[in-house]
Coordinates of C-alpha atoms (C1' of nucleotides) and ligand atoms in Angstrom, one line a residue:
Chain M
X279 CA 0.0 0.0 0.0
X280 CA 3.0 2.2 0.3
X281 CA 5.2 3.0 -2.7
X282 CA 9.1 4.6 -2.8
X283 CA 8.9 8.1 -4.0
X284 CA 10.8 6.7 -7.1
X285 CA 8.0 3.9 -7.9
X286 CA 5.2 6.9 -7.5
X287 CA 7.0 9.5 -9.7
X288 CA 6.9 6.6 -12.5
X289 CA 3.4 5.8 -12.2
X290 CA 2.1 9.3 -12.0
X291 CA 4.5 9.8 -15.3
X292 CA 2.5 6.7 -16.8
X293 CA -0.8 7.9 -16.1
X294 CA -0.3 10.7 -17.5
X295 CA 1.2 9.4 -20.8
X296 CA -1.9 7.3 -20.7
X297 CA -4.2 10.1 -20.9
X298 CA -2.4 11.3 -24.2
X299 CA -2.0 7.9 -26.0
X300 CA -3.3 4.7 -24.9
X301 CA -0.3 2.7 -24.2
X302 CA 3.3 4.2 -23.0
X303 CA 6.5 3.1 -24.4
X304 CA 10.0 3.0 -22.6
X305 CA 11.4 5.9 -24.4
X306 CA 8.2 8.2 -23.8
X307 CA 8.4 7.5 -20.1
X308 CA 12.7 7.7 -20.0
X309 CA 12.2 11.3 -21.9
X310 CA 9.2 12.3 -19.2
X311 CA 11.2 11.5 -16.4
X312 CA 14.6 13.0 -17.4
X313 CA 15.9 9.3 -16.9
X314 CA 17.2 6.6 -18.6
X315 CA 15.1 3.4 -21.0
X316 CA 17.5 1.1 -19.3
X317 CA 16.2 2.6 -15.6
X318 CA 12.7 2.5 -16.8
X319 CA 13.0 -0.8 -17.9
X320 CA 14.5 -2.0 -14.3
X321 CA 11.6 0.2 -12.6
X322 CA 8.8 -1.7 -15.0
X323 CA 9.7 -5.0 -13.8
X324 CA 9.5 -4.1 -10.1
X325 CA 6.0 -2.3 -11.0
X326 CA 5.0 -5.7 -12.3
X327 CA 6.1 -7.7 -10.0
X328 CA 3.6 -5.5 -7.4
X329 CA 0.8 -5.8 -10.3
X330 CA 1.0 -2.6 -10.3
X331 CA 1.4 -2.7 -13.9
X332 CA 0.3 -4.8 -17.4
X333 CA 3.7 -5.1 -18.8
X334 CA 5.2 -7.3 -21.4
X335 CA 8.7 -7.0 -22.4
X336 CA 9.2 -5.1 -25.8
X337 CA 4.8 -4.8 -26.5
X338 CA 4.8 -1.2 -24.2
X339 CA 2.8 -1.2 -20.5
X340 CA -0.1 0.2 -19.2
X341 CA -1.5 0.4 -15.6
X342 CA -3.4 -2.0 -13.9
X343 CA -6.7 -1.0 -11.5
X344 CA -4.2 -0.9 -8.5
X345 CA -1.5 1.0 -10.6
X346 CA -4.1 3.4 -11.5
X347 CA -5.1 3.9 -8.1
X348 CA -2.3 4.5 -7.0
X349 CA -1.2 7.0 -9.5
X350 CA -4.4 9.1 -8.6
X351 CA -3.7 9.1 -5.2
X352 CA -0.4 11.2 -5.7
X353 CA -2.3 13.5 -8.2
X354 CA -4.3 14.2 -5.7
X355 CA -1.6 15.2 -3.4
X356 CA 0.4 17.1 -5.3
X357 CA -2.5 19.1 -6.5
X358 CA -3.5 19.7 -3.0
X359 CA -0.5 20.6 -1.8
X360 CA 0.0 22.9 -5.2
X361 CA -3.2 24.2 -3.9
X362 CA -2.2 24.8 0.0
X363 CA 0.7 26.3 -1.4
X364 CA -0.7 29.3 -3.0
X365 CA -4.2 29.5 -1.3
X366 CA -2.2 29.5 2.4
X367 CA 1.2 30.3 2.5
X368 CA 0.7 32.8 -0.6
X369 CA 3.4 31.1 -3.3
X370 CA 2.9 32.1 -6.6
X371 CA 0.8 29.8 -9.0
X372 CA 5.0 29.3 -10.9
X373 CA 6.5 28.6 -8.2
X374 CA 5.0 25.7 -6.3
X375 CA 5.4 22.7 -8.6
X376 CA 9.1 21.9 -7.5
X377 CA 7.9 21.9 -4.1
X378 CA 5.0 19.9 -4.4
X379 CA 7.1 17.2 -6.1
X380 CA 8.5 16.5 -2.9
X381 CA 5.1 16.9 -0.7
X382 CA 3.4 14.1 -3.0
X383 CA 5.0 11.7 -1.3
X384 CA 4.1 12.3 1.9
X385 CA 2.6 9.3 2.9
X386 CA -0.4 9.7 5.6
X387 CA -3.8 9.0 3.8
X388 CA -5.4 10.9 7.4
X389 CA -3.0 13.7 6.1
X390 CA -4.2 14.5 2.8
X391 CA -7.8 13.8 3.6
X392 CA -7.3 16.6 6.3
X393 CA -5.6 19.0 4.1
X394 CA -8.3 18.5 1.4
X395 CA -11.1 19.4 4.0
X396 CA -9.0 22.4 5.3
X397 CA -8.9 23.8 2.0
X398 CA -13.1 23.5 1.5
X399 CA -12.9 20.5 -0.6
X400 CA -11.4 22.0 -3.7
X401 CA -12.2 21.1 -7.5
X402 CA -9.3 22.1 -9.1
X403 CA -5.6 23.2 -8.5
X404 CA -4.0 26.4 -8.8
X405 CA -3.2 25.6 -12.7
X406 CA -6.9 24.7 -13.1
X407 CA -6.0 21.1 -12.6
X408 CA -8.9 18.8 -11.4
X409 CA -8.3 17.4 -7.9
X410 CA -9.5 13.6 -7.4
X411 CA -11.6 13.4 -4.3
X412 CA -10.5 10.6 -1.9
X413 CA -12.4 7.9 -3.4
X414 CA -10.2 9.1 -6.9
X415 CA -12.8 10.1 -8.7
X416 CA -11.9 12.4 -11.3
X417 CA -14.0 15.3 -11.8
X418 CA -13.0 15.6 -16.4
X419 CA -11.6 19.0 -17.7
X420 CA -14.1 20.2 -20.0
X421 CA -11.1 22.4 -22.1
X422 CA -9.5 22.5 -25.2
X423 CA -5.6 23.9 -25.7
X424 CA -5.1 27.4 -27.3
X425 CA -3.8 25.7 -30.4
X426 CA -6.8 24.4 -31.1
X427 CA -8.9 27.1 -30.8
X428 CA -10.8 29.2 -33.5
X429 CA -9.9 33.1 -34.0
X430 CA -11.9 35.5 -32.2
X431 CA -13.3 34.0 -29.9
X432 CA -13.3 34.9 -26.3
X433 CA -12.2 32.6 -23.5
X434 CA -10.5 32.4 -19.9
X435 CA -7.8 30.4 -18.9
X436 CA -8.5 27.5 -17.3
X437 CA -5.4 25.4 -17.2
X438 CA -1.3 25.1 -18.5
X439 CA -1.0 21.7 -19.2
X440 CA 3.3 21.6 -19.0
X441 CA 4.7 23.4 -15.9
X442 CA 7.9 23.9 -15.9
X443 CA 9.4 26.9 -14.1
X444 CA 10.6 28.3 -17.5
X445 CA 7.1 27.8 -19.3
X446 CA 5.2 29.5 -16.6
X447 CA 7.9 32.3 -16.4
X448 CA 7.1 33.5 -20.4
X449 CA 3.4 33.2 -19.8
X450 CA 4.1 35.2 -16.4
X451 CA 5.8 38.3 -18.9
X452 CA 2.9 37.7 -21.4
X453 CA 0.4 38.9 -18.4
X454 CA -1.3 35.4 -19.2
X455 CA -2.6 33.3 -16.2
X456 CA -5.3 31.7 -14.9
X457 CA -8.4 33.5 -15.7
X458 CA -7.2 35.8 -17.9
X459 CA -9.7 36.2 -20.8
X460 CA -8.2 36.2 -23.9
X461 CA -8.8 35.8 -28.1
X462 CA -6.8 35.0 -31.2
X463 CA -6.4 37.5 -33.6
X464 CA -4.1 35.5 -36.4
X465 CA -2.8 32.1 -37.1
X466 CA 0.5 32.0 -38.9
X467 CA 0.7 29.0 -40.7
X468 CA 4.5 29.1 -41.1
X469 CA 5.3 28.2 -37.7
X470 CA 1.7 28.0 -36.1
X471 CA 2.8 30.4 -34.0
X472 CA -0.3 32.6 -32.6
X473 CA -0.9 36.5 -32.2
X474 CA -3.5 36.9 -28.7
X475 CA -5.1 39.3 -27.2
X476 CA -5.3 40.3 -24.2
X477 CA -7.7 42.6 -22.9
X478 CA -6.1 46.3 -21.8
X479 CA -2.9 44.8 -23.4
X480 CA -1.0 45.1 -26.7
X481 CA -0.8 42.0 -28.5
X482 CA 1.6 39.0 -27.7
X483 CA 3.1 36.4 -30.2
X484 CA 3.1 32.6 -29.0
X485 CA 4.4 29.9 -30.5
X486 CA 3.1 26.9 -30.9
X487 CA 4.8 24.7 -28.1
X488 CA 3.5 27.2 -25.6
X489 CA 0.1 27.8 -27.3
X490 CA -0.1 23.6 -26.9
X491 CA 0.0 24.1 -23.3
X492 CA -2.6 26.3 -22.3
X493 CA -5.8 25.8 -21.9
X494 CA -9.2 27.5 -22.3
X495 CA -12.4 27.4 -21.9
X496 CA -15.6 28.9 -22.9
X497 CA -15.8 32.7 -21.4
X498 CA -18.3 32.3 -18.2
X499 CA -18.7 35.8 -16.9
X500 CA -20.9 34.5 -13.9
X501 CA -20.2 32.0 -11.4
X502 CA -21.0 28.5 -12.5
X503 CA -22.5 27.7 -9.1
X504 CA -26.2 28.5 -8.7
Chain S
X158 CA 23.6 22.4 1.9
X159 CA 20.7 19.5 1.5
X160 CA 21.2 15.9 3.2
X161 CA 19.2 12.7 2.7
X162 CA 16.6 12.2 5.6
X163 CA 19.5 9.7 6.7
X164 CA 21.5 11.8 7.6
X165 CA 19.2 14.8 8.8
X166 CA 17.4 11.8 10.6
X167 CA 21.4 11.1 12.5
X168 CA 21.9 15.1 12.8
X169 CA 18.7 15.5 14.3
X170 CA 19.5 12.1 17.0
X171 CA 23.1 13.7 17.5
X172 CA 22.1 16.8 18.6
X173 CA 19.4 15.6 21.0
X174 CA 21.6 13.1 22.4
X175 CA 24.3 16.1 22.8
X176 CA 21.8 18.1 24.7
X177 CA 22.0 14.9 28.0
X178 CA 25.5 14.2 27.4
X179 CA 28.0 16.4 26.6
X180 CA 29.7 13.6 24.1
X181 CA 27.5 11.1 22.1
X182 CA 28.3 7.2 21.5
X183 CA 28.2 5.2 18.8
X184 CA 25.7 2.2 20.6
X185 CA 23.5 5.2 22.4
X186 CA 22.8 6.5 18.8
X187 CA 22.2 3.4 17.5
X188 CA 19.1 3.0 20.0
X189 CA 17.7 6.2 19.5
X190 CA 17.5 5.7 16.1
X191 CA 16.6 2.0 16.6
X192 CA 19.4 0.7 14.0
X193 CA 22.5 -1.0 15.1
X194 CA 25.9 0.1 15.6
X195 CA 27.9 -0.9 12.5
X196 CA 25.3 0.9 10.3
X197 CA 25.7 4.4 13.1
X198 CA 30.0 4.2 12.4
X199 CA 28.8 4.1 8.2
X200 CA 27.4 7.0 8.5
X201 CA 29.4 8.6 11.0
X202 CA 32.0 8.6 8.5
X203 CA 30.0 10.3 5.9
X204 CA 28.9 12.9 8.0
X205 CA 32.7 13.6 8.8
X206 CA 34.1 13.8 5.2
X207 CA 30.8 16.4 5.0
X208 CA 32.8 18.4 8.2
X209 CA 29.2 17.8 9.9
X210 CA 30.6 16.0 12.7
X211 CA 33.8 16.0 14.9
X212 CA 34.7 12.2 15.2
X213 CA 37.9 10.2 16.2
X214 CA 37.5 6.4 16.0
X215 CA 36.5 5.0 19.1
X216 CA 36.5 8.5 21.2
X217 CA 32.8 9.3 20.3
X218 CA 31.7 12.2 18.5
X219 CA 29.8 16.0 18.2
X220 CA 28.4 18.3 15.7
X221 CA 30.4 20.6 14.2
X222 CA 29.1 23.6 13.8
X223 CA 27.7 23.3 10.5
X224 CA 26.2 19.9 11.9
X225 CA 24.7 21.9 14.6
X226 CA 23.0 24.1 11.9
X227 CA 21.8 21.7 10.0
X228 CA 20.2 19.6 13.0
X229 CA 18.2 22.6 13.9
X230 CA 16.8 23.1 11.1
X231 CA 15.4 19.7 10.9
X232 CA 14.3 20.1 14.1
X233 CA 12.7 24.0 13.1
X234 CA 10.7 22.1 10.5
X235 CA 9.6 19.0 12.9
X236 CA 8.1 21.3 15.3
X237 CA 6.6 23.7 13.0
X238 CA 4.8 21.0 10.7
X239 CA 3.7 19.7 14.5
X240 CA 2.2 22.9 15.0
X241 CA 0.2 23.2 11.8
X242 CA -1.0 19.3 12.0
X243 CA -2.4 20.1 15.2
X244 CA -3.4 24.0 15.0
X245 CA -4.6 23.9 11.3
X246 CA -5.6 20.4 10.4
X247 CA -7.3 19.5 14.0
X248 CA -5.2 16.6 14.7
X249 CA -4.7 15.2 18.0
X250 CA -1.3 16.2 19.5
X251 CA -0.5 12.5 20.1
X252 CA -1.0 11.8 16.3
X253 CA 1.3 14.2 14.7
X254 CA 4.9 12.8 15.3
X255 CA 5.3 10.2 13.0
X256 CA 4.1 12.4 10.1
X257 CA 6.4 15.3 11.7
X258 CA 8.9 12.8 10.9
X259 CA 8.2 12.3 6.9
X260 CA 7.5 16.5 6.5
X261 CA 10.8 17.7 8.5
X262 CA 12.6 16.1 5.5
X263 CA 10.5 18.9 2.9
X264 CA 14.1 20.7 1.5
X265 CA 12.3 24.0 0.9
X266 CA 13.5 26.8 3.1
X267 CA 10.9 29.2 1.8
X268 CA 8.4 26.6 2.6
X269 CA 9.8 26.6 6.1
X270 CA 10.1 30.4 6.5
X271 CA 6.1 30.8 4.7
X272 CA 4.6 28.0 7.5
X273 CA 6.4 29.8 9.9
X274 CA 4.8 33.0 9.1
X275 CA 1.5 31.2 8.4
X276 CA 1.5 29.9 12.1
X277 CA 2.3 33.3 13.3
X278 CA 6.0 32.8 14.5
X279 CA 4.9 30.4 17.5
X280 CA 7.3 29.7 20.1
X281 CA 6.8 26.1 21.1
X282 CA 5.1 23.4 19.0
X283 CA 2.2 21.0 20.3
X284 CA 5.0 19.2 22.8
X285 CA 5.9 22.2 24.4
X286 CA 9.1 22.6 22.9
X287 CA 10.6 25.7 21.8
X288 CA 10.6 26.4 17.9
X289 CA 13.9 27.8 16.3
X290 CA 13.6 30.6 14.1
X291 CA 14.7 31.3 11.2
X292 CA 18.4 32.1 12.0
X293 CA 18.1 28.8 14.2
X294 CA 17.8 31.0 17.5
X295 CA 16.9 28.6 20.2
X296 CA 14.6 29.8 23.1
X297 CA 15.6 27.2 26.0
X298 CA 12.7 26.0 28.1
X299 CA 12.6 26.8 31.8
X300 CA 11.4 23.7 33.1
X301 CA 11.8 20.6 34.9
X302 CA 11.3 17.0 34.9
X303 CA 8.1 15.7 37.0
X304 CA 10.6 13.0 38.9
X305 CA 12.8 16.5 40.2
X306 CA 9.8 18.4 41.3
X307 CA 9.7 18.5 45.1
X308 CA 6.3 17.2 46.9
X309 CA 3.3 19.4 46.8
X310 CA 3.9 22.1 44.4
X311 CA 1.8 23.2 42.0
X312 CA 3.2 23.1 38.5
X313 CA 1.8 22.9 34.7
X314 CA 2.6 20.4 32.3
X315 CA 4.9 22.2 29.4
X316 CA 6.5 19.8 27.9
X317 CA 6.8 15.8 27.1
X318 CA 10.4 14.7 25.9
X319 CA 9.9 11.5 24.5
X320 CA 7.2 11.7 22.4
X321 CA 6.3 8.0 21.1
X322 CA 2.8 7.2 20.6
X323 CA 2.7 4.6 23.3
X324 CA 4.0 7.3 26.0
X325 CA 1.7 9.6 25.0
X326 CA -1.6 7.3 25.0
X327 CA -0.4 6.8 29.1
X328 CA -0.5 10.4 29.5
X329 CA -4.2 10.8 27.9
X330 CA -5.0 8.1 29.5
X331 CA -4.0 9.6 32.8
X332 CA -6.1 12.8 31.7
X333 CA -2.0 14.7 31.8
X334 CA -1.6 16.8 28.6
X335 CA 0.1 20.2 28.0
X336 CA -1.2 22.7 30.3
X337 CA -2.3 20.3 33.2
X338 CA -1.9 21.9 36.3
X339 CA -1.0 19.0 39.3
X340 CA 1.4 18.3 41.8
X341 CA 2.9 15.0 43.3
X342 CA 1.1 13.7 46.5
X343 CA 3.8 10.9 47.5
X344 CA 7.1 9.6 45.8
X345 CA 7.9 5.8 46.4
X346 CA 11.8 5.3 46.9
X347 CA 11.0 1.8 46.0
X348 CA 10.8 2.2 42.4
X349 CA 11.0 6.2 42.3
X350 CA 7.2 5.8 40.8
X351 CA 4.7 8.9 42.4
X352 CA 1.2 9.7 43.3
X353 CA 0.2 12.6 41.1
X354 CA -2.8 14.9 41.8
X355 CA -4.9 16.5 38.9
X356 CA -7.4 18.8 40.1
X357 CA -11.5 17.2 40.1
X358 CA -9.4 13.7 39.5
X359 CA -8.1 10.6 41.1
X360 CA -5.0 10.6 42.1
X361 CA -2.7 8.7 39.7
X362 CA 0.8 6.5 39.6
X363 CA 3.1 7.1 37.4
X364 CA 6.3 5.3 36.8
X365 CA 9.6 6.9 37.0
X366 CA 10.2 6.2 33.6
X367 CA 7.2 8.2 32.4
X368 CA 8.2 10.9 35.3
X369 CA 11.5 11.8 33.8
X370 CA 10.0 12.5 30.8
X371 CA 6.9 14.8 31.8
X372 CA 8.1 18.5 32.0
X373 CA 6.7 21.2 34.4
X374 CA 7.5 24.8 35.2
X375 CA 5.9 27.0 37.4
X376 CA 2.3 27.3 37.6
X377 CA 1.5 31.3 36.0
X378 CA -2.3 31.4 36.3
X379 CA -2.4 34.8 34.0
X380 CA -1.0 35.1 30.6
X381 CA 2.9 35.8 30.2
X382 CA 2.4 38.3 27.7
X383 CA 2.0 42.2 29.2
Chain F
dT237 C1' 12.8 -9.0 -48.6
dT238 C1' 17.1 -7.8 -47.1
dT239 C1' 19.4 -4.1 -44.8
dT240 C1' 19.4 -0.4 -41.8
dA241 C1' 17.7 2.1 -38.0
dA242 C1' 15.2 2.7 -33.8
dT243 C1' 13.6 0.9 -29.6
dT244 C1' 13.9 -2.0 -25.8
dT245 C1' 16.2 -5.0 -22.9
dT246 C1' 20.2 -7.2 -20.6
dA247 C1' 24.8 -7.4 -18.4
dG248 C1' 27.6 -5.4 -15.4
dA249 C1' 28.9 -1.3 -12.4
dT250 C1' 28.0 2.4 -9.0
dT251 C1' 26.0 4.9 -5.0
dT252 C1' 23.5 5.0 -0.7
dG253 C1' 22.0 3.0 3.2
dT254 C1' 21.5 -1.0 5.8
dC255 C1' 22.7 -5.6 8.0
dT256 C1' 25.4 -9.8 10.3
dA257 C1' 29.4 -11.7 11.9
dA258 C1' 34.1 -11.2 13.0
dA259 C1' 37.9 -8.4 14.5
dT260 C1' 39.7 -4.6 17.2
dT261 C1' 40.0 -1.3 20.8
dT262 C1' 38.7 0.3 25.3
dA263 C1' 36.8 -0.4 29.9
dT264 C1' 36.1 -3.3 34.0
dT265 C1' 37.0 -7.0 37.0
dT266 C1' 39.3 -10.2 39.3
Chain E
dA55 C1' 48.4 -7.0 35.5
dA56 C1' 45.8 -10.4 33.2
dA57 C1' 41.5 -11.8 32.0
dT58 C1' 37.0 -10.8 30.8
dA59 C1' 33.4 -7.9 29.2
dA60 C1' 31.6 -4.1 26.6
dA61 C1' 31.8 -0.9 22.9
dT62 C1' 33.2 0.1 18.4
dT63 C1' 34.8 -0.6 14.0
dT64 C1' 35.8 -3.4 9.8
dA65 C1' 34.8 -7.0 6.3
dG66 C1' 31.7 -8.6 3.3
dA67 C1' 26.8 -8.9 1.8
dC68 C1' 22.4 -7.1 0.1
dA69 C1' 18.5 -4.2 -1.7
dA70 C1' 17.0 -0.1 -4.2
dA71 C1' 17.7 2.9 -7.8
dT72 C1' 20.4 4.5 -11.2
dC73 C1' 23.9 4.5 -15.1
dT74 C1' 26.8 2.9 -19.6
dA75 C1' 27.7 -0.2 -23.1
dA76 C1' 26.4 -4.1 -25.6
dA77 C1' 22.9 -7.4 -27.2
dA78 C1' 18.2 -8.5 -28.7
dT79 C1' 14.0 -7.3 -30.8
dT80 C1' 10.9 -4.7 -33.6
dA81 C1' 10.1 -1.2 -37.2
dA82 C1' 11.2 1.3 -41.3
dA83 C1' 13.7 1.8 -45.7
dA84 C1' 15.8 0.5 -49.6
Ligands
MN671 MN1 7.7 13.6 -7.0
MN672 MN1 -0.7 21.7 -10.8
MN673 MN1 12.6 12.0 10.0
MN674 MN1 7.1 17.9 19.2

DNA sequence: TTTTAATTTTAGATTTGTCTAAATTTATTT
DNA sequence: AAATAAATTTAGACAAATCTAAAATTAAAA
């Protein structure tokens, strides 16, 4: 019931792989966790010797029910904590995903089941990330990535899908963050690189790596809750 | 300037153990950190070619004075996570150790100096003991143990120096927690146990061994603060 | 369909932290 | 002062996690 830091950070890199394609191969996972194939490989084995993973060699590996659980379980932590981080102890939304790295592995179930009442039972994290409840259900994003999106039309965003400290730095100097309403004004094909708008603000070029990694959704000017 | 929780878990046991006896052993540390001997003079070595620790083969050891640093730091963090599991999250004050234990290791000094702020700069964590601050100022406590207190004198519980769950289920048990005012009715030079009075209860026998490591000062009915 | 390339796995090493059993040093008794 | 006991250290082993270099497998190109 209680995973090494190491044998969490690999599943929660799994699931999320998952999410994007079906099934994970060695290199995807090596490149995701700044590690080695040959490392990932020795980790996989372990992970299905706990059947914590449907593994065959050279056919790529998906999570089994426990694996999956277990993945969720971090998520949930380190989105909390993400959470705690800026809502209590006032860290800005950029800088708290190192640290939360660390928190996730915390291991007291008591602990996070605390820290999620504390916090009001939250639905999302502080990059617009869904938080699992403690039974791991998932509440789904209902967003699309700026890339994807049509010109002219208003939306807020809801979400930054990579979060790296340099990533969230450049959207930092663009003035773009969570809920900041925003619209495309051109597509250029040559690079797919994007010119947005942001309200009260001259325009801003993004390319298309960062434009993949933000997300938006529809404009909601009132509160969803009624 | 960041150690493995091995080693901040040894800095931390070394500088308790310093704080009794002037010198620490090799088999003394091995008990408090309930490993065995051979593994203790392992990593006694490492922590010398670190310059944490002054150590000659076989003449016992002490922190240096980066050592010394670095073990309050750990021991900063302990009591300040203590503080927030019991202020914050509404756990019991005989609950928090063992996750105390898993959070002190949290490499983060911003974190640190952020909870700290968060709490309000407390002085002494759920146990009684007296936080560091951030330069790793140390407030000493003015109290004594229960088993030096002389006969009949009023006195409030401030602190409890070994803090495993089993001791600390006896005091609850015995209706003692931080802030009890009693005194001791009767001492038994037999086995050094005494008959201990809480106000509105019956009185109660405690064993030396639990007596050494209740702590009392003075009974100050009004606030300290003027 | 061979040949070549990419991916994945194995073999063998390394680091960190721990252990047991045996040897060494220091402390205590006779 | 020897002999015995206690404390400490060394020697050698092991598990976990990682790496490099080489081999095996699968995929893509010619
Ligand atoms: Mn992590
Ligand atoms: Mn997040
Ligand atoms: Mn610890
Ligand atoms: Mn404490």
């Amino acid at each position: 019931m209680k995973y090494s830091a190491s044998k969490e950070n690999h599943l929660k890199a799994i699931f999320h792989l998952q999410q994007e394609q079906g099934i994970v191969t060695t290199n995807a996972l090596a490149a995701s966790l700044r590690t080695k194939p040959a490392s990932v490989t020795d980790m996989l084995k372990k992970l299905k010797e706990q059947k914590l993973l449907i593994y065959e060699r050279y056919k790529g590996f998906k999570l089994s029910t426990e694996g999956r659980k277990a993945a969720v379980l971090v998520i949930r932590k380190h989105r909390l904590w993400e959470l705690f981080l800026v809502k209590k102890l006032q860290f800005g939304w950029d800088e708290v995903h190192e640290i939360a790295e660390e928190l996730e592995h915390i291991s007291s179930r008591e602990l996070v089941d605390r820290l999620d009442a504390f916090l009001g039972f939250p639905e999302t994290d502080p990059h617009g990330d869904p938080i699992p409840d403690s039974q791991g259900r998932f509440q789904p994003r209902k967003q699309v990535c700026l890339s994807e999106l049509p010109l002219n039309k208003v939306v807020q965003v809801s979400g930054i899908a990579s979060q790296t400290t340099e990533m969230l730095e450049l959207l930092q100097y663009n003035h773009i963050r969570l809920g900041t309403r925003l619209e495309i004004r051109k597509k250029f094909p040559f690079d797919d690189s994007l010119e947005v708008k942001v309200r009260n603000r001259p325009p801003v070029t993004i390319s298309a790596r960062v434009a993949k990694n933000v997300l938006v959704k529809d404009d909601e000017p009132l509160s969803e809750k009624r």
